[in-house]
Coordinates of C-alpha atoms in Angstrom, one line a residue:
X12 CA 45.8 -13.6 -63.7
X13 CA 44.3 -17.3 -63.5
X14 CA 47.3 -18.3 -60.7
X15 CA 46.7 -14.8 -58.4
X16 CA 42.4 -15.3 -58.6
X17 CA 43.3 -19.3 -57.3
X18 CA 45.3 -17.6 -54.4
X19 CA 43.0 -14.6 -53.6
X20 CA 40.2 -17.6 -53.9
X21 CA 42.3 -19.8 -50.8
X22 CA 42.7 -16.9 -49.0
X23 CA 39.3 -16.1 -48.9
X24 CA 38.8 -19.8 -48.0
X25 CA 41.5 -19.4 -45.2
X26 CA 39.5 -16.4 -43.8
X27 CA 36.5 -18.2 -43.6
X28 CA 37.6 -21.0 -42.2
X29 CA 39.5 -19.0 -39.4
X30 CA 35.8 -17.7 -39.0
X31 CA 34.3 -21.2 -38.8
X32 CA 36.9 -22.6 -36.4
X33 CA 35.9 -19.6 -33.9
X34 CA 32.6 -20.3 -34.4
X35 CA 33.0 -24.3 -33.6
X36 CA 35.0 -23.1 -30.5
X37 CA 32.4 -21.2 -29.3
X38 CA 29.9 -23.8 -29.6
X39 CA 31.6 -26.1 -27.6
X40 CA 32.7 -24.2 -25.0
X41 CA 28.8 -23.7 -24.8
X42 CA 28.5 -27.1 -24.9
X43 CA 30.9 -28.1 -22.6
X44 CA 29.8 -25.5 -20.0
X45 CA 26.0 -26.9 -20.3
X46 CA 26.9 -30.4 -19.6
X47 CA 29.6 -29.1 -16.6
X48 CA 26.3 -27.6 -15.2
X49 CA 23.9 -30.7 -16.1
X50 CA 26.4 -32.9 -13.8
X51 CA 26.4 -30.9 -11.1
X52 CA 22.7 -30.6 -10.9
X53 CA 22.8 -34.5 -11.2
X54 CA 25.6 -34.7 -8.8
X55 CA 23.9 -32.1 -6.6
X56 CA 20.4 -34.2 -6.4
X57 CA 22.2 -37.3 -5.7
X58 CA 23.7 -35.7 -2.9
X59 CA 20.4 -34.7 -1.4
X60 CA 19.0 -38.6 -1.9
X61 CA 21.6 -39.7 -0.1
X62 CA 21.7 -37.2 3.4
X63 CA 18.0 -37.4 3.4
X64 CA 18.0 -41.0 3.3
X65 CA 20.9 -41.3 5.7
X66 CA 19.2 -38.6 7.7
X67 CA 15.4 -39.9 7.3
X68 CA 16.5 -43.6 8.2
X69 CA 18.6 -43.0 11.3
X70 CA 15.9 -40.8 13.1
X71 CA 13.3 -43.5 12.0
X72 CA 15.5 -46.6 13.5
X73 CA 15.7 -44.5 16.6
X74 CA 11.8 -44.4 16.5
X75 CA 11.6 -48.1 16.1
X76 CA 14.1 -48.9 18.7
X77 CA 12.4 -46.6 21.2
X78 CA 9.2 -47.2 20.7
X79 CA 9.7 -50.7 21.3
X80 CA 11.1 -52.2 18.2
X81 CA 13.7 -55.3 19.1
X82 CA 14.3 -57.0 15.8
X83 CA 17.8 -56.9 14.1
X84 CA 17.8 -58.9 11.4
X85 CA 14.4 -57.0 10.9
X86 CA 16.1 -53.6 10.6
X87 CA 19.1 -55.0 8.2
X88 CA 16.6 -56.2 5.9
X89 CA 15.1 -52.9 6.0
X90 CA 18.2 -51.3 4.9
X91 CA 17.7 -53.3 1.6
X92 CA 13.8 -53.9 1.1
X93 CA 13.0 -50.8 -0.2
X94 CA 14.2 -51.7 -4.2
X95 CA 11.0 -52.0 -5.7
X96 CA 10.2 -48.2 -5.5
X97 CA 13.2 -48.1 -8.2
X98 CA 11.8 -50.4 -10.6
X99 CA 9.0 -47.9 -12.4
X100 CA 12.1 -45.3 -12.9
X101 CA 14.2 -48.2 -14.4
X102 CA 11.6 -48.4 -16.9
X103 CA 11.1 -44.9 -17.7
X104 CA 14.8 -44.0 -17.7
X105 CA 16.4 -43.1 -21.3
X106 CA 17.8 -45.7 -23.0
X107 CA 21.2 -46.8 -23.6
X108 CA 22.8 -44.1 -26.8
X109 CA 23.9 -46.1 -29.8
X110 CA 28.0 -45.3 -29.2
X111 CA 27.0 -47.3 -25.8
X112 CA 25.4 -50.1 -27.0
X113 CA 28.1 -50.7 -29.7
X114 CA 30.3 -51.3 -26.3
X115 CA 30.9 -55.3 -25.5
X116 CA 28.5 -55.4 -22.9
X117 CA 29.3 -57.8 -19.9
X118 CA 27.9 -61.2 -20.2
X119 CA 24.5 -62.1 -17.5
X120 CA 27.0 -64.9 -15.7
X121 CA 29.5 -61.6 -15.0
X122 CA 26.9 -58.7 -14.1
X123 CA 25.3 -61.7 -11.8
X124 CA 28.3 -62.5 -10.5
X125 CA 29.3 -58.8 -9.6
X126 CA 25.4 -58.1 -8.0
X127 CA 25.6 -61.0 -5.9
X128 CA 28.9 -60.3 -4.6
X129 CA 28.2 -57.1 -3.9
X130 CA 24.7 -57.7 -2.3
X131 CA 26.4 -59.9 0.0
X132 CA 28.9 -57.7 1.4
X133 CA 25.8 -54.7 1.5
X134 CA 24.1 -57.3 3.6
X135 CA 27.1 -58.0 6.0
X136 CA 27.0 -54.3 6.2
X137 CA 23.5 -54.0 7.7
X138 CA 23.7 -57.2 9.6
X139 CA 27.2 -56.0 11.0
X140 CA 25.6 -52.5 11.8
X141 CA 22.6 -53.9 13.6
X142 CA 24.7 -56.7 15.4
X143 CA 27.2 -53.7 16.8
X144 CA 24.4 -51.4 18.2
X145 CA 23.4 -53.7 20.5
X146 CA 26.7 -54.2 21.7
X147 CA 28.1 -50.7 22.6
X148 CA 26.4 -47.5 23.3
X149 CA 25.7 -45.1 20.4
X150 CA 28.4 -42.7 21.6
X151 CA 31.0 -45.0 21.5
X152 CA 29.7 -46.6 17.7
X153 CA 29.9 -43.1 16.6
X154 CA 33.3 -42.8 17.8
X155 CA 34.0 -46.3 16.2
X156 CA 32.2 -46.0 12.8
X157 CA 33.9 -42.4 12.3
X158 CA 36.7 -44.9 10.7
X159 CA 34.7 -46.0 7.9
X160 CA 36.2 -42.7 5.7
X161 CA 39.6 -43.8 6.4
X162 CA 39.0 -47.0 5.2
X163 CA 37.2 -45.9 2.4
X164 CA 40.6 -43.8 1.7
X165 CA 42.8 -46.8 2.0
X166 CA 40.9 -49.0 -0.7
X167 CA 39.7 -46.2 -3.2
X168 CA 43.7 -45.9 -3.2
X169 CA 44.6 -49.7 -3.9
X170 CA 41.3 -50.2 -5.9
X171 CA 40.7 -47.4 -7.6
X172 CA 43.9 -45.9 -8.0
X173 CA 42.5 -42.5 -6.3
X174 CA 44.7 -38.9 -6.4
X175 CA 45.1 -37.4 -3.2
X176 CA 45.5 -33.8 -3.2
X177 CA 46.1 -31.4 -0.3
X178 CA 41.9 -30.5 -0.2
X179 CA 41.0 -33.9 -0.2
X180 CA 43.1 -35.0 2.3
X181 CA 41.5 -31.8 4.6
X182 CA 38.4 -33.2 3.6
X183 CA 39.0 -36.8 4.7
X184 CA 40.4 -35.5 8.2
X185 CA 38.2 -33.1 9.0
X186 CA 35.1 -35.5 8.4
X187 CA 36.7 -38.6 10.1
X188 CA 37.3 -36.2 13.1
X189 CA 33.6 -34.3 13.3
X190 CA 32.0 -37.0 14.8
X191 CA 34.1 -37.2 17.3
X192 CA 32.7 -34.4 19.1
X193 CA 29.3 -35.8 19.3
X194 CA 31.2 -37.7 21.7
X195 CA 32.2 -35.6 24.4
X196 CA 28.3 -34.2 24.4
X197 CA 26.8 -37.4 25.2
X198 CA 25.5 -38.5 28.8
X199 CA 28.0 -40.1 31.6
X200 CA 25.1 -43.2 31.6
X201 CA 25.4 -43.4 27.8
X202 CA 29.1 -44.7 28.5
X203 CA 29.0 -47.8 30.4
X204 CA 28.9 -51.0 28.6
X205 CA 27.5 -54.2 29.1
X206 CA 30.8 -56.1 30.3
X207 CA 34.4 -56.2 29.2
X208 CA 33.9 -59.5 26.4
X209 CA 30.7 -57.7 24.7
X210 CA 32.4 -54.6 24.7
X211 CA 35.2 -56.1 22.6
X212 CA 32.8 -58.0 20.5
X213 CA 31.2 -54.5 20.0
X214 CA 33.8 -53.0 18.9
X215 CA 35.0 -55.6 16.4
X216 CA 32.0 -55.5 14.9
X217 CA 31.6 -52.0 14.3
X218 CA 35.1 -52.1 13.1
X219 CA 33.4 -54.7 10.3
X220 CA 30.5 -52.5 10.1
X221 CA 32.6 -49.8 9.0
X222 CA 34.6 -51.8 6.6
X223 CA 32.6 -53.3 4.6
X224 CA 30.8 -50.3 3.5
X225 CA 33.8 -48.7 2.4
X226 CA 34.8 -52.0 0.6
X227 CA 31.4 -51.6 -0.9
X228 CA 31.4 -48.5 -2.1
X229 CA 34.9 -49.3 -4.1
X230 CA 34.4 -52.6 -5.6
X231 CA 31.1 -50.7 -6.8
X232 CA 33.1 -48.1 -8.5
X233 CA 35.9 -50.7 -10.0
X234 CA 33.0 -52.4 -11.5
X235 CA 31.7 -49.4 -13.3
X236 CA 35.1 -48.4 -14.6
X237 CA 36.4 -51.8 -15.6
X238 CA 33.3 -54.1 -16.3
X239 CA 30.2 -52.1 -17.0
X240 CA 32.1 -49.1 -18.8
X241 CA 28.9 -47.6 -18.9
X242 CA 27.8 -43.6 -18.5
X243 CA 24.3 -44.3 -18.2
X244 CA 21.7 -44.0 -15.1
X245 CA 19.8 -46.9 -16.0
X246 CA 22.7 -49.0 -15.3
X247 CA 23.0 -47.3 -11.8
X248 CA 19.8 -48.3 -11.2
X249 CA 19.8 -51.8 -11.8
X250 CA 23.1 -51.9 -9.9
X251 CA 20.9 -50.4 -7.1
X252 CA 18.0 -52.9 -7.2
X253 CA 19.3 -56.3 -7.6
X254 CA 22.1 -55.8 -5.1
X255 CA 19.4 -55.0 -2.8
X256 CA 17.8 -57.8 -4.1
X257 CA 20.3 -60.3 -2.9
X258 CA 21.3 -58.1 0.2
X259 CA 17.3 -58.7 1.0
X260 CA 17.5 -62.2 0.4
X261 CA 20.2 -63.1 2.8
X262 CA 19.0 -60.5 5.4
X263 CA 15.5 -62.1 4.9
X264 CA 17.1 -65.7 5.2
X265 CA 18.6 -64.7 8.7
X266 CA 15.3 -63.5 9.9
X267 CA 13.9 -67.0 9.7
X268 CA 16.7 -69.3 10.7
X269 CA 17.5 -67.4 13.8
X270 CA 13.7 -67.4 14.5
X271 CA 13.1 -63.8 15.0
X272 CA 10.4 -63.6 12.4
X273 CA 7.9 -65.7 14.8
X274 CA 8.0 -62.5 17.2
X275 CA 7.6 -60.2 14.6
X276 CA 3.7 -60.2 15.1
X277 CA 3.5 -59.7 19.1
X278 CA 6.3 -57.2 18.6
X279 CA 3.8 -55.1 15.9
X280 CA 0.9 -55.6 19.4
X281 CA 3.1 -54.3 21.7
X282 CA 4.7 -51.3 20.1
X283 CA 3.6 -48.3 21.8
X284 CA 2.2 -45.9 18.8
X285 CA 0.2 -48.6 18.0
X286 CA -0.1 -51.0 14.9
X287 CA -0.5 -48.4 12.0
X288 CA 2.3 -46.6 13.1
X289 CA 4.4 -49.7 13.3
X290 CA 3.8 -50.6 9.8
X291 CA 4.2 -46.9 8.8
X292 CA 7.3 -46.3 10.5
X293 CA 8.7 -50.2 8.9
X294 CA 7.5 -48.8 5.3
X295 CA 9.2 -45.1 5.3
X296 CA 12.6 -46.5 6.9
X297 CA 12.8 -48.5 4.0
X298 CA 12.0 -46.4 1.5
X299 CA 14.3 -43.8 2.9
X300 CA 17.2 -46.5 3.5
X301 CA 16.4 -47.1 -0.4
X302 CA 17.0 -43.3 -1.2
X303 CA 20.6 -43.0 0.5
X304 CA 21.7 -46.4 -1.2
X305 CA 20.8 -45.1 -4.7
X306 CA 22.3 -41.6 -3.9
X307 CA 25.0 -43.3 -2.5
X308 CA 25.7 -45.7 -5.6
X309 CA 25.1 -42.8 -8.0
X310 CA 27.6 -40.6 -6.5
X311 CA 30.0 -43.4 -6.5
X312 CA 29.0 -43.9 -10.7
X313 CA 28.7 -40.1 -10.9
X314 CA 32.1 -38.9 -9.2
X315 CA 34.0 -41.3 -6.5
X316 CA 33.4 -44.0 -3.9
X317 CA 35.6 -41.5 -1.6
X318 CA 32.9 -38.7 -2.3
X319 CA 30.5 -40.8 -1.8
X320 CA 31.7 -41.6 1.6
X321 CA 32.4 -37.7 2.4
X322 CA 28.6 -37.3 1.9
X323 CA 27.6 -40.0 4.3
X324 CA 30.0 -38.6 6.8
X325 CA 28.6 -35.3 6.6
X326 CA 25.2 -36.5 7.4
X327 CA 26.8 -37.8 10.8
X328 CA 26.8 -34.7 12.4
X329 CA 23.7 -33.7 10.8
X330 CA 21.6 -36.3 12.4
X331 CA 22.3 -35.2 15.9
X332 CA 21.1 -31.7 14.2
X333 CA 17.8 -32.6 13.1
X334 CA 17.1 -34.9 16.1
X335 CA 16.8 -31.7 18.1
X336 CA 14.1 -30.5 15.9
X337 CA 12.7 -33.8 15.3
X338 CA 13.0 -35.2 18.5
X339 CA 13.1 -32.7 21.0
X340 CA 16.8 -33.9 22.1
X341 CA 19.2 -30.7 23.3
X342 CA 21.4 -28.8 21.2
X343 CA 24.8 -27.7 22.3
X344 CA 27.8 -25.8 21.1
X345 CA 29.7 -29.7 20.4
X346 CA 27.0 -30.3 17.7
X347 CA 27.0 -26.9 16.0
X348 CA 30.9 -27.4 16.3
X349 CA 30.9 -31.2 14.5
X350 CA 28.3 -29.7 11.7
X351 CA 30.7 -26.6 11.0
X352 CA 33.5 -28.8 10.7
X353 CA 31.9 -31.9 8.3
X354 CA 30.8 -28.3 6.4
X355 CA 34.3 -27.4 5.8
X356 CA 35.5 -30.9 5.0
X357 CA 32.7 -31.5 2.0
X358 CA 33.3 -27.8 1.2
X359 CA 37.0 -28.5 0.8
X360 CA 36.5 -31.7 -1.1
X361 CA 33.6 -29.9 -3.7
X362 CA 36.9 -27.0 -4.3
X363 CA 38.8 -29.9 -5.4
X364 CA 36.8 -31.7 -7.3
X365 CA 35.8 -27.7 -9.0
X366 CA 39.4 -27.1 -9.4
X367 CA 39.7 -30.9 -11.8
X368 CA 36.9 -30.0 -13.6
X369 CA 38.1 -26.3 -14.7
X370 CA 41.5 -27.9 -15.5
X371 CA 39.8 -31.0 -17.3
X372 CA 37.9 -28.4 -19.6
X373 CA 40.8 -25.3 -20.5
X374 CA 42.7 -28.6 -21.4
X375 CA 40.3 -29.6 -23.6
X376 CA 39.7 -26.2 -24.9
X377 CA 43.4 -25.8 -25.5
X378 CA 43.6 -28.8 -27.3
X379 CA 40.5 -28.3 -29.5
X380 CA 42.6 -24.5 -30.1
X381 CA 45.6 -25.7 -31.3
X382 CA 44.3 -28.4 -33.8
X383 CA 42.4 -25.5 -35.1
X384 CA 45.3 -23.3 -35.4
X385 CA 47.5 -26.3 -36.9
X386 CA 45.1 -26.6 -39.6
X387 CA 44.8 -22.8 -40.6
X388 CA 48.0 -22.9 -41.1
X389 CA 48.7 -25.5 -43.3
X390 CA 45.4 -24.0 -45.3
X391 CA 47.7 -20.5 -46.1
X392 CA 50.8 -22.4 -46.7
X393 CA 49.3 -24.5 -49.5
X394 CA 47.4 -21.4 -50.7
X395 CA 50.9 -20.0 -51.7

């Protein structure tokens, strides 16, 4: 009687361990589907930083420019200056969990290393950007810079190794090809250039200006995967501030060797809203420039540098959008066209990216299932 109340006993222990294992599934499918959703709220917001500060900066720099603004190492150090509105939120932001501080952390000579190389090569960026403008007519950059996705493609596949399925490739071509729209819309006069050497220079330039953003936005995420090996915000928003930091500094160098800073002061007299507005206008395009950099790294820490990039491209198309509302340019049916098209690119690379994550979690769930099952039944073999 002693032997058959031990094996009625495992049984019973069998049973309620099946019961327990359901139980534990349960929880962290919960689990698992809470945190799905918590990154794509994060991944969501990051999104919206980055359009509104692509969107936000390029309508101000148009402002600047029109309203008689002339300086370009001015506006590349814009593009970096705004890092200190970061700093409160680097000290409010959780800290590091204990699994991540138990990770080797990279030494201060490597993380300085990695922020001042990549500051550089954000600055070349804006000073590239700036340089180019003057050069060729905004239709023709547009056409020009729609490249920077492409190259974007080529290193996130040498640098960081990146999968490209059927959607994403749809995503990349439709999004490379949108802006090019915005170029049949533009005015005859918009087309002439200044003369067949700074037309080439122009155009080299912009080819730069559209490279090194891409190599940017790589070499960023190879440094989180390989170096920082970090999941934490905090360390995307010290990545943000003292890359700008550097990227200021050289910008800010520039300014005062080529000499432009001596006119900044009859430049700020001359502008035609006046003074306040000037320094208004200098202050927000910062700020905003600031916002589309931190979206821009976070989505890059977050997901991809190739998503990253499909944001930016979408807000392309968007710009031209918003300008008619902002300021009072025409709409016509090549816009709406380019913005329906960058809407089905990002749509088709957000399906992919949904299809990775549903397959990520039924293979964890199916793993998680048949450890459960394995031990259950090793539980009611021993129990006979």
């Amino acid at each position: 009687m002693g032997e058959v109340e031990e094996r009625l006993l495992d049984i019973t222990s069998c049973d309620e361990f099946e019961e327990t294992k359901e139980n534990n599934q349960g929880s962290k499918s919960s689990g698992v589907g809470q945190n799905d959703w918590k990154r794509w709220l994060q991944v969501a917001f990051f999104t919206f930083s980055t359009l509104a500060g692509i969107v936000a900066s390029t309508l101000l720099g148009r402002v600047y420019y029109d309203q008689g603004g002339k300086s370009k190492w001015l506006v590349a150090a814009l593009q970096t200056a705004g890092f200190p509105i970061l700093v409160p939120f680097l000290v409010i932001s959780s800290p590091k969990t204990p699994d991540q501080e138990a990770r080797n952390p990279p030494s201060l000579v490597v993380l300085a290393s990695i922020y001042i190389v990549l500051g550089v090569v954000l600055a070349a960026a804006g000073i590239l950007y700036s340089v180019a403008i003057e050069y060729i007519p905004a239709s023709t950059y547009t056409l020009v810079n729609s490249s920077q996705l492409a190259f974007n493609a080529l290193f996130s596949l040498f640098l960081n190794a990146q999968k490209f399925s059927p959607y994403i490739i749809n995503s990349v071509v439709l999004l490379t090809f949108s802006p090019l729209l915005l170029i049949f819309g533009q005015d005859s006069g918009e087309s002439e250039v200044m003369g067949n050497e700074n037309y080439v220079l122009g155009i080299l330039f912009t080819l730069a200006a559209s490279a090194f953003p891409a190599l940017l936005f790589s070499l960023t995420q190879l440094a989180f995967e390989k170096v920082i090996r970090s999941e934490n915000v905090k360390d995307v928003i010290e990545m943000t501030i003292f890359q700008s930091l550097v990227a200021t500094l050289v910008t800010l160098v520039g300014l005062v060797i080529t000499g432009e800073w001596a006119t900044l002061n009859q430049e700020m007299l001359d502008y035609k809203l006046g003074v306040f507005s000037y320094v208004l206008v200098l202050v927000w395009t910062a700020i905003s420039c600031q916002c589309y950099t931190f979206g821009a790294v976070a989505l890059t820490f977050k997901v991809s540098s190739l998503f990253s990039n499909v944001v930016i491209r979408l807000g392309t198309p968007i710009i031209p959008f918003l300008s008619v509302i902002f300021l009072g340019e025409e709409m016509n049916g090549l816009k709406v066209m380019a913005l329906g098209l960058a809407l089905w690119g990002f749509a088709s690379y957000i399906y992919q990216h949904y299809l990775d994550e549903k397959e990520a979690n039924n293979n964890n769930n199916g793993s998680v299932g048949d450890e459960a099952q394995d031990s259950t039944e090793q539980l009611k073999i021993s129990a006979f």
